[in-house]
Short mmCIF file of C-alpha atoms and ligand atoms in Angstrom, two decimals:
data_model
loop_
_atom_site.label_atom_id
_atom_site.label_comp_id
_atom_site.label_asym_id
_atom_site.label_seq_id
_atom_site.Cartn_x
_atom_site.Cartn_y
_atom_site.Cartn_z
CA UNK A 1 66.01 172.15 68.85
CA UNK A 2 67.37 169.42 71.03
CA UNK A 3 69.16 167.15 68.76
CA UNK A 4 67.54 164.25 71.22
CA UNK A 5 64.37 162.26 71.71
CA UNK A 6 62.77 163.60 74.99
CA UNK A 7 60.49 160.69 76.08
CA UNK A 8 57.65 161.60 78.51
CA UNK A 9 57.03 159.80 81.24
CA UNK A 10 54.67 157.01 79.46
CA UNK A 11 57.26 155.75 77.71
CA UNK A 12 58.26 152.25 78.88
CA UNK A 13 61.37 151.08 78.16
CA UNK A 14 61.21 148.33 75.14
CA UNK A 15 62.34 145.38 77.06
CA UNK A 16 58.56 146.31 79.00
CA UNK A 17 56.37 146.79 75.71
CA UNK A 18 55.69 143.17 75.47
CA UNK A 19 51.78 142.17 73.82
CA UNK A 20 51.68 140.45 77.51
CA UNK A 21 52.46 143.22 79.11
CA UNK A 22 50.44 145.06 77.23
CA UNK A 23 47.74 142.81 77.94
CA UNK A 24 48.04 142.65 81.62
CA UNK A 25 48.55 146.50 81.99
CA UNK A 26 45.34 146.71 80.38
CA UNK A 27 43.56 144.41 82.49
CA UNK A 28 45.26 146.57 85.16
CA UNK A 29 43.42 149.62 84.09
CA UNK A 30 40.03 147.85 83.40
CA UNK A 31 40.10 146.16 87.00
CA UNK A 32 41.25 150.14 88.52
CA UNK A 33 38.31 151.19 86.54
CA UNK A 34 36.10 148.52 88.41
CA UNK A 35 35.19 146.46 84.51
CA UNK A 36 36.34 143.27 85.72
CA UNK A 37 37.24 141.98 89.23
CA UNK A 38 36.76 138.47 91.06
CA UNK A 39 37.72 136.46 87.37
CA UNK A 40 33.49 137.51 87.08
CA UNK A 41 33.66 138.06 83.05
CA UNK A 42 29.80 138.13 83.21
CA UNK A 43 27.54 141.18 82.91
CA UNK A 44 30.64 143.34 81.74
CA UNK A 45 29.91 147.05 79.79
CA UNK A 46 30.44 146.36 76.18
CA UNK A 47 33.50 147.97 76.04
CA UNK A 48 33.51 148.99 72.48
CA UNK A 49 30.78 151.25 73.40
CA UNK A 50 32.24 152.69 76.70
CA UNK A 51 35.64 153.40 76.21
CA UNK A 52 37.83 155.14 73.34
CA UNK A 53 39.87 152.34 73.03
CA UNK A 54 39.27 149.04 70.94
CA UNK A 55 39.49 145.60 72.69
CA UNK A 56 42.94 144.96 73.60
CA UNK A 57 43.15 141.44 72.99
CA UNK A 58 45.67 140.12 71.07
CA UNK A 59 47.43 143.70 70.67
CA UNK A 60 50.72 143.58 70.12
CA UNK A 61 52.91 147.15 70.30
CA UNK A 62 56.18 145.44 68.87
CA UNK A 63 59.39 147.05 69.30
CA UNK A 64 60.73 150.21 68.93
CA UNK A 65 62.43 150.61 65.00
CA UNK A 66 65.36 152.32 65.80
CA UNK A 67 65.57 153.65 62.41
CA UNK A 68 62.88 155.91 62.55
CA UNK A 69 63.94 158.16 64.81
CA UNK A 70 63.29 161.86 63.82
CA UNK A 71 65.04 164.55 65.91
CA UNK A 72 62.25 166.02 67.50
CA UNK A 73 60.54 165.98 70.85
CA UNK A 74 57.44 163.46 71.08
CA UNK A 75 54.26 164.98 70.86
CA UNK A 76 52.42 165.09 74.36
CA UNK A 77 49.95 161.69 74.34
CA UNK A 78 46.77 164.11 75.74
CA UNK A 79 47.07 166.29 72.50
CA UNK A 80 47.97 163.70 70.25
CA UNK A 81 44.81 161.94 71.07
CA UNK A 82 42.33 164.94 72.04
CA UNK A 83 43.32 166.98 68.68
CA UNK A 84 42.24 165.27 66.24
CA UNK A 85 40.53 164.76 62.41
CA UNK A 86 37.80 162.87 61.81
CA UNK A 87 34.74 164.39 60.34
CA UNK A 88 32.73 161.55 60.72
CA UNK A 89 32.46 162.44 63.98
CA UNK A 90 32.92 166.31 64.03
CA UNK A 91 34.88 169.03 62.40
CA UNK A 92 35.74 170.40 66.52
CA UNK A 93 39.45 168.79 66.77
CA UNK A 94 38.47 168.80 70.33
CA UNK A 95 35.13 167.56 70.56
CA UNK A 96 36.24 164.28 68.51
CA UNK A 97 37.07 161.84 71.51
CA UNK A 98 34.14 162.97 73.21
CA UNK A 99 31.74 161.68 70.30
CA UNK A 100 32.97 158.48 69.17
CA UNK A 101 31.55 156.50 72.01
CA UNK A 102 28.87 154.87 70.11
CA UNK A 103 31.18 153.44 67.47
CA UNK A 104 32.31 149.61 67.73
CA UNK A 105 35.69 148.89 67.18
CA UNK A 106 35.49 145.55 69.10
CA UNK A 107 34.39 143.61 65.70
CA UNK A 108 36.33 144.56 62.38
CA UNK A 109 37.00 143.05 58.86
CA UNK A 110 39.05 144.18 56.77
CA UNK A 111 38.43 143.26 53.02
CA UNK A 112 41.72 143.23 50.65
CA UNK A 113 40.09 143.36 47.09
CA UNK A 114 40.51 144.18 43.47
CA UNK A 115 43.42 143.16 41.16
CA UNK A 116 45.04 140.87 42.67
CA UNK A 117 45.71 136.79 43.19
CA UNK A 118 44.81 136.28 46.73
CA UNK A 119 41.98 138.22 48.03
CA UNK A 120 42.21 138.61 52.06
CA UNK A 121 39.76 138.83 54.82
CA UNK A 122 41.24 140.06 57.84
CA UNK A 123 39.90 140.19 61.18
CA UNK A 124 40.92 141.80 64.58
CA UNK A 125 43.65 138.73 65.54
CA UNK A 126 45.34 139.00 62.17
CA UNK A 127 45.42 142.73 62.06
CA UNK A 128 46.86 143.39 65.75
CA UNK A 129 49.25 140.43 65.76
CA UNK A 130 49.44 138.67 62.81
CA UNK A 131 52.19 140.69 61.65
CA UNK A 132 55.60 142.27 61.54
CA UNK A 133 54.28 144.42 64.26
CA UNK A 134 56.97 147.36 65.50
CA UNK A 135 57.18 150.88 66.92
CA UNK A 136 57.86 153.79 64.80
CA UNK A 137 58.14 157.59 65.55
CA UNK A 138 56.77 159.55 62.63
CA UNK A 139 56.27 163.20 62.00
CA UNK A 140 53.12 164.23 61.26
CA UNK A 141 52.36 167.07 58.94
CA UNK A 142 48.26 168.28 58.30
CA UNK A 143 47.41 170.09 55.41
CA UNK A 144 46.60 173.32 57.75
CA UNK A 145 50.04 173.86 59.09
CA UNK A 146 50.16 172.35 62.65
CA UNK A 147 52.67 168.94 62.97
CA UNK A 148 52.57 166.50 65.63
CA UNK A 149 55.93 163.62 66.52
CA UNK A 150 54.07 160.26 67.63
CA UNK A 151 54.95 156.88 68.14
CA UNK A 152 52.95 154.56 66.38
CA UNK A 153 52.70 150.88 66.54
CA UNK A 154 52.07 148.55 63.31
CA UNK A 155 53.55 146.64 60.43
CA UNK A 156 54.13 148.18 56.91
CA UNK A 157 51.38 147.55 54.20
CA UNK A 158 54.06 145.76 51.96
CA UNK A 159 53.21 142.84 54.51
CA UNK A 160 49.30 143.40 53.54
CA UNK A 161 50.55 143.75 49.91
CA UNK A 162 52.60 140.63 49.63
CA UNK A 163 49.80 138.27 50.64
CA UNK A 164 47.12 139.71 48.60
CA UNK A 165 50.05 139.53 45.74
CA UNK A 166 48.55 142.34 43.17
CA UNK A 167 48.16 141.38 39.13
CA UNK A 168 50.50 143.65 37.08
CA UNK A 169 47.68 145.63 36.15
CA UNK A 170 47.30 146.82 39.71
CA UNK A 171 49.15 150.05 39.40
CA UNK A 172 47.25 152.17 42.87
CA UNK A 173 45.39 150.98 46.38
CA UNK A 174 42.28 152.39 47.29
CA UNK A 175 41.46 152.43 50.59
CA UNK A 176 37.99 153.10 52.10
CA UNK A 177 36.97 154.41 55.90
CA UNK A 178 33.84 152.57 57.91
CA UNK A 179 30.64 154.09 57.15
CA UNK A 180 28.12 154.07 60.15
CA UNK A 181 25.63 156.84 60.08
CA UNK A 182 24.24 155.47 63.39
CA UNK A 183 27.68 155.66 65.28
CA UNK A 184 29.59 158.61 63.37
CA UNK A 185 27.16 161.88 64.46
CA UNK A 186 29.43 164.14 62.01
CA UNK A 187 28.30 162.84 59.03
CA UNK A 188 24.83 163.91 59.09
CA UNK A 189 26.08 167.24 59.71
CA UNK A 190 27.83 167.16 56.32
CA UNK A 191 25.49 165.57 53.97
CA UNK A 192 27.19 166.74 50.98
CA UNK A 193 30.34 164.88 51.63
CA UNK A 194 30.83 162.06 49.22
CA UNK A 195 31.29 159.23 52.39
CA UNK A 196 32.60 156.72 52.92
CA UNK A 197 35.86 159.11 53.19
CA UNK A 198 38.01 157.18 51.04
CA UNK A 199 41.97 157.93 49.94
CA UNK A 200 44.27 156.51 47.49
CA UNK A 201 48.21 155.65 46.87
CA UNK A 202 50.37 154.97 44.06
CA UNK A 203 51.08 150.89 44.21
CA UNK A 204 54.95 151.90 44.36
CA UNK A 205 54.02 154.60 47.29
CA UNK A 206 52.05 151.82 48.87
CA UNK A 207 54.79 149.46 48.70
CA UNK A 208 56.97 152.13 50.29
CA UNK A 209 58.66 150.64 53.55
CA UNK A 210 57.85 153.79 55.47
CA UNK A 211 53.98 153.42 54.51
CA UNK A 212 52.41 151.80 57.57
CA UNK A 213 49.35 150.38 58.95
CA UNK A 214 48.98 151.85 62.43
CA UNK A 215 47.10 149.79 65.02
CA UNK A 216 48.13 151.23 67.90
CA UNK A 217 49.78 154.63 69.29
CA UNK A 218 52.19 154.87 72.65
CA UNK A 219 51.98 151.84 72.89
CA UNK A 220 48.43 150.85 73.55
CA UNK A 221 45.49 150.07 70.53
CA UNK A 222 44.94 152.86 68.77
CA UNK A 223 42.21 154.83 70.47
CA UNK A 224 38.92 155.22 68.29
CA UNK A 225 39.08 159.10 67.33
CA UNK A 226 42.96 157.81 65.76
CA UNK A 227 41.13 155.85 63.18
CA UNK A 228 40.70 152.33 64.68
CA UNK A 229 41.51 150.02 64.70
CA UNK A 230 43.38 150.11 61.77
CA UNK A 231 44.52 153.36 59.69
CA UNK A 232 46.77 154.40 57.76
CA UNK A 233 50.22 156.55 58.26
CA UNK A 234 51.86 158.01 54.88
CA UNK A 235 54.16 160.44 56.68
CA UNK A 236 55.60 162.15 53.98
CA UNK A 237 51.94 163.33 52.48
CA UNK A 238 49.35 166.03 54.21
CA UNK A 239 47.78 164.05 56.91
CA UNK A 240 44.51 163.65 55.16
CA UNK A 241 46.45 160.72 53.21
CA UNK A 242 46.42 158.66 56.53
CA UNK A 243 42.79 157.56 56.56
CA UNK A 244 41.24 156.16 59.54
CA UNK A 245 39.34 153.27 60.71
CA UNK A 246 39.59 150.91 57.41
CA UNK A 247 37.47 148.45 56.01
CA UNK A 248 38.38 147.74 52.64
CA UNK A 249 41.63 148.24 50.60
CA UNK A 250 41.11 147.72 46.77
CA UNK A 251 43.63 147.37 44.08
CA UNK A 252 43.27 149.11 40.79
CA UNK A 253 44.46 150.09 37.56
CA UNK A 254 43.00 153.55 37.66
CA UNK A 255 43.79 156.83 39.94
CA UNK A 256 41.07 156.45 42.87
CA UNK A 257 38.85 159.14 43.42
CA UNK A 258 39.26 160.27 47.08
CA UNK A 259 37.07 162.00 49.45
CA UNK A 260 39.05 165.31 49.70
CA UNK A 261 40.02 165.60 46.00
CA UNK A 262 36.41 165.20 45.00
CA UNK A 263 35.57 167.60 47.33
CA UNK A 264 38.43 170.29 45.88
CA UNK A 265 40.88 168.84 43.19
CA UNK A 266 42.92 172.35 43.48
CA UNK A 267 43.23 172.32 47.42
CA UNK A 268 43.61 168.55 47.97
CA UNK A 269 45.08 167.09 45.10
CA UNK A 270 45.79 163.05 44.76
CA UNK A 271 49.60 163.60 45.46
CA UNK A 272 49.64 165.86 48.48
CA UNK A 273 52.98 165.23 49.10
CA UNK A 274 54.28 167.99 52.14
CA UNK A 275 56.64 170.43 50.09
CA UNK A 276 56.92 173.79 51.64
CA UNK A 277 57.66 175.58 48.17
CA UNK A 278 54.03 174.88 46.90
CA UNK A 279 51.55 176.75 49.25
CA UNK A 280 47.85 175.79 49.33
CA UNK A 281 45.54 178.40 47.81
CA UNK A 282 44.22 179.82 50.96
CA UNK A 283 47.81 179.61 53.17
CA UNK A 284 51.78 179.20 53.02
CA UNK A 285 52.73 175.95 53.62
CA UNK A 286 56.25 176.88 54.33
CA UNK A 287 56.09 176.46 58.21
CA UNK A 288 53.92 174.81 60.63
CA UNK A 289 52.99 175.38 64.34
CA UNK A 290 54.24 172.01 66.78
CA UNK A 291 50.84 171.29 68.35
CA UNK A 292 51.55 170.66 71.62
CA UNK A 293 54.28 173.39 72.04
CA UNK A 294 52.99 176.37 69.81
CA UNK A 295 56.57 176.47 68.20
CA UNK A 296 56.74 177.84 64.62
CA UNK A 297 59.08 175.47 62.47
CA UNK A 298 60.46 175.68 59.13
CA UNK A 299 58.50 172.94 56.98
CA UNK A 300 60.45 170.22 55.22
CA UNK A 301 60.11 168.71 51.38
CA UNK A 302 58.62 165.48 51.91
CA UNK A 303 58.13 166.18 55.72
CA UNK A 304 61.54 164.93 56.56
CA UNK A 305 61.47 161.67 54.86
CA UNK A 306 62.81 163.10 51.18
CA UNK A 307 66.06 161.00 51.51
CA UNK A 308 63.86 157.97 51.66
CA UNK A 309 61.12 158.97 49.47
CA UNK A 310 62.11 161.18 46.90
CA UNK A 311 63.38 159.28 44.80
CA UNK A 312 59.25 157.98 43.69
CA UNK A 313 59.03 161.92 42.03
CA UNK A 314 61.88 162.31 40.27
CA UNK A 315 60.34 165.14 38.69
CA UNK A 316 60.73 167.14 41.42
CA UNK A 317 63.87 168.61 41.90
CA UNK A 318 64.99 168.78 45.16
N1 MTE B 401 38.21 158.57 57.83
C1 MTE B 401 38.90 159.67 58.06
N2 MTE B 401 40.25 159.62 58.05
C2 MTE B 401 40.98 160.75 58.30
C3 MTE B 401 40.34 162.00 58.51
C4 MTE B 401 38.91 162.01 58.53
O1 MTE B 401 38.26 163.06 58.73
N3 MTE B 401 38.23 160.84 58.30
N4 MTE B 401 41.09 163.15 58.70
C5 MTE B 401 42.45 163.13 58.15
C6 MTE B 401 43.23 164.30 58.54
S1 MTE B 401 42.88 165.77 57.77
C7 MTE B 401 44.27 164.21 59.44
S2 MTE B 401 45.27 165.54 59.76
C8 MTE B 401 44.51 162.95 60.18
C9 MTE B 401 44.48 163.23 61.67
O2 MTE B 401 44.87 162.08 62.40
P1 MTE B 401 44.94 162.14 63.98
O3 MTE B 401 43.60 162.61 64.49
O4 MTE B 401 45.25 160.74 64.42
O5 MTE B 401 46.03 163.11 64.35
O6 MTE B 401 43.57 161.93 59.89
C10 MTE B 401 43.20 161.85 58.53
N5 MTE B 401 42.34 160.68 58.30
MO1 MO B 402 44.73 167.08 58.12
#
């Protein structure tokens, strides 16, 4: 493999990822599209049921972190976004961005609870700009063997973390997906899931500087079958980790129950760090197929990242 990053042709150069430019591209599009023209604002589509992407007010993409960097060619945007988990909308990878339409992104709270001094409440401006927001290129490993390379814009949840400031009993962070029967058709179709989908970290994995919360992806807000507006990216772990589309993030001094480890304890474990020596029960986890370019490639112990991260399971011997 190319010991290079091959950017496709979306990628602007930093100096040009700007939240204004941002903005104004997007206004761009919408006014291509024929959603605004003439500085009319009124009678407008709601957008947050037309399009796949959130509002993009306020969204800031942030620059590029040089530091994370893998060696890899980028994941193609089309497959990035068109291949996709999220069972509350369908277990098709494929058929996701065609069914999440109905769900509004456009409005959002997220509610920082639990053990800890300061409480939070944050809405849409906070989350896309009220941070450290920057541009990271993460590997992306899924529990059934295919990997994806994507940029993804955000700020780390140690930001989220340090103003909530947990209580030293707070020793893990739930987190917990949006539930909305009405607007998430999948979840009818698996009525003996225990929704919300819900996920879980270690307080020290939390506080990890490579644990992120993503609110956008090449660039632009995250579109809505990516989990937003605001999910998660643990990029060491099996991708079910990185939950989607959060509204509430709870500190606590037990292990969370999750979604996936309810569901199977032996298949999905709380941990699910990516380690190619420990298969699943039904399949090798040794390699995994590159999405986008069918490649087979060796997997890696904590999916690349084990010089940062390995050090939290010293148990492990490497
Ligand atoms: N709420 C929610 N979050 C979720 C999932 C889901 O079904 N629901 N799927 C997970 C799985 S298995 C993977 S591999 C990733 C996929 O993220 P992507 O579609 O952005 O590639 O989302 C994770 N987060
Ligand atoms: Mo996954």
């Amino acid at each position: 493999m190319a010991n290079v990053i091959v950017r496709p042709p979306w990628h602007l150069p930093e100096s040009a990822i700007t939240p204004e430019s941002v903005y104004h591209r997007r206004r761009d599009f919408l006014r291509a599209m024929g959603f605004i023209g003439g500085g009319l604002a009124v009678g407008l589509p709601a957008l947050g049921e037309t399009t796949n992407a959130p509002s993009g007010k306020a969204f800031s993409a942030g620059k590029r972190n040089p530091d994370f960097n893998p060696t890899a060619r980028l994941s193609n945007e089309d497959i990035a976004t068109g291949y996709n988990n999220y069972y509350e909308f369908s277990t098709t990878k494929t058929r996701v961005r065609d069914l999440v339409g109905r769900f509004r992104t456009d409005a959002w709270t997220l509610e920082v609870t639990g053990l800890c001094e300061n409480p939070l409440k944050l809405g849409l401006p906070d989350l896309l700009g009220g941070f450290s927001h920057e541009e990271r290129v993460y590997r992306f490993r899924c529990v059934e063997a295919w990997s994806m390379v994507v940029p993804w814009n955000g700020f780390q949840l140690s930001e989220i973390i340090a103003k909530a400031k947990p209580k030293s009993e707070a020793k893990f962070v739930a987190f917990t997906t949006a539930l909305r029967p009405e607007e998430m058709p999948g979840i009818a179709r698996l009525p003996d899931y225990p929704w919300p989908y819900t996920e879980g970290l270690r307080l020290d994995e939390a506080l990890h500087p490579l644990t992120l919360v993503a609110t956008g992806l090449y660039g632009k807000p995250l579109p809505k079958q990516n989990g937003a507006p605001v999910r998660l990216v643990v990029p060491w772990k099996y991708g079910y980790k990185s939950i989607k589309s959060i509204v509430r993030i709870e500190f606590t001094n037990k292990q969370p129950s999750t979604l996936w480890e309810t569901l199977n304890p032996r298949e999905y474990p709380f941990e699910s760090n990516v380690d190619p020596q420990v298969p699943h029960p039904r399949w090798s986890q040794a390699s995994e197929r590159v999405v986008d370019t069918g490649d087979r490639i060796p997997t890696q112990y904590l999916n690349g990242y084990a010089e940062l991260v390995a050090k939290l399971y010293p148990s492990r011997k490497v």
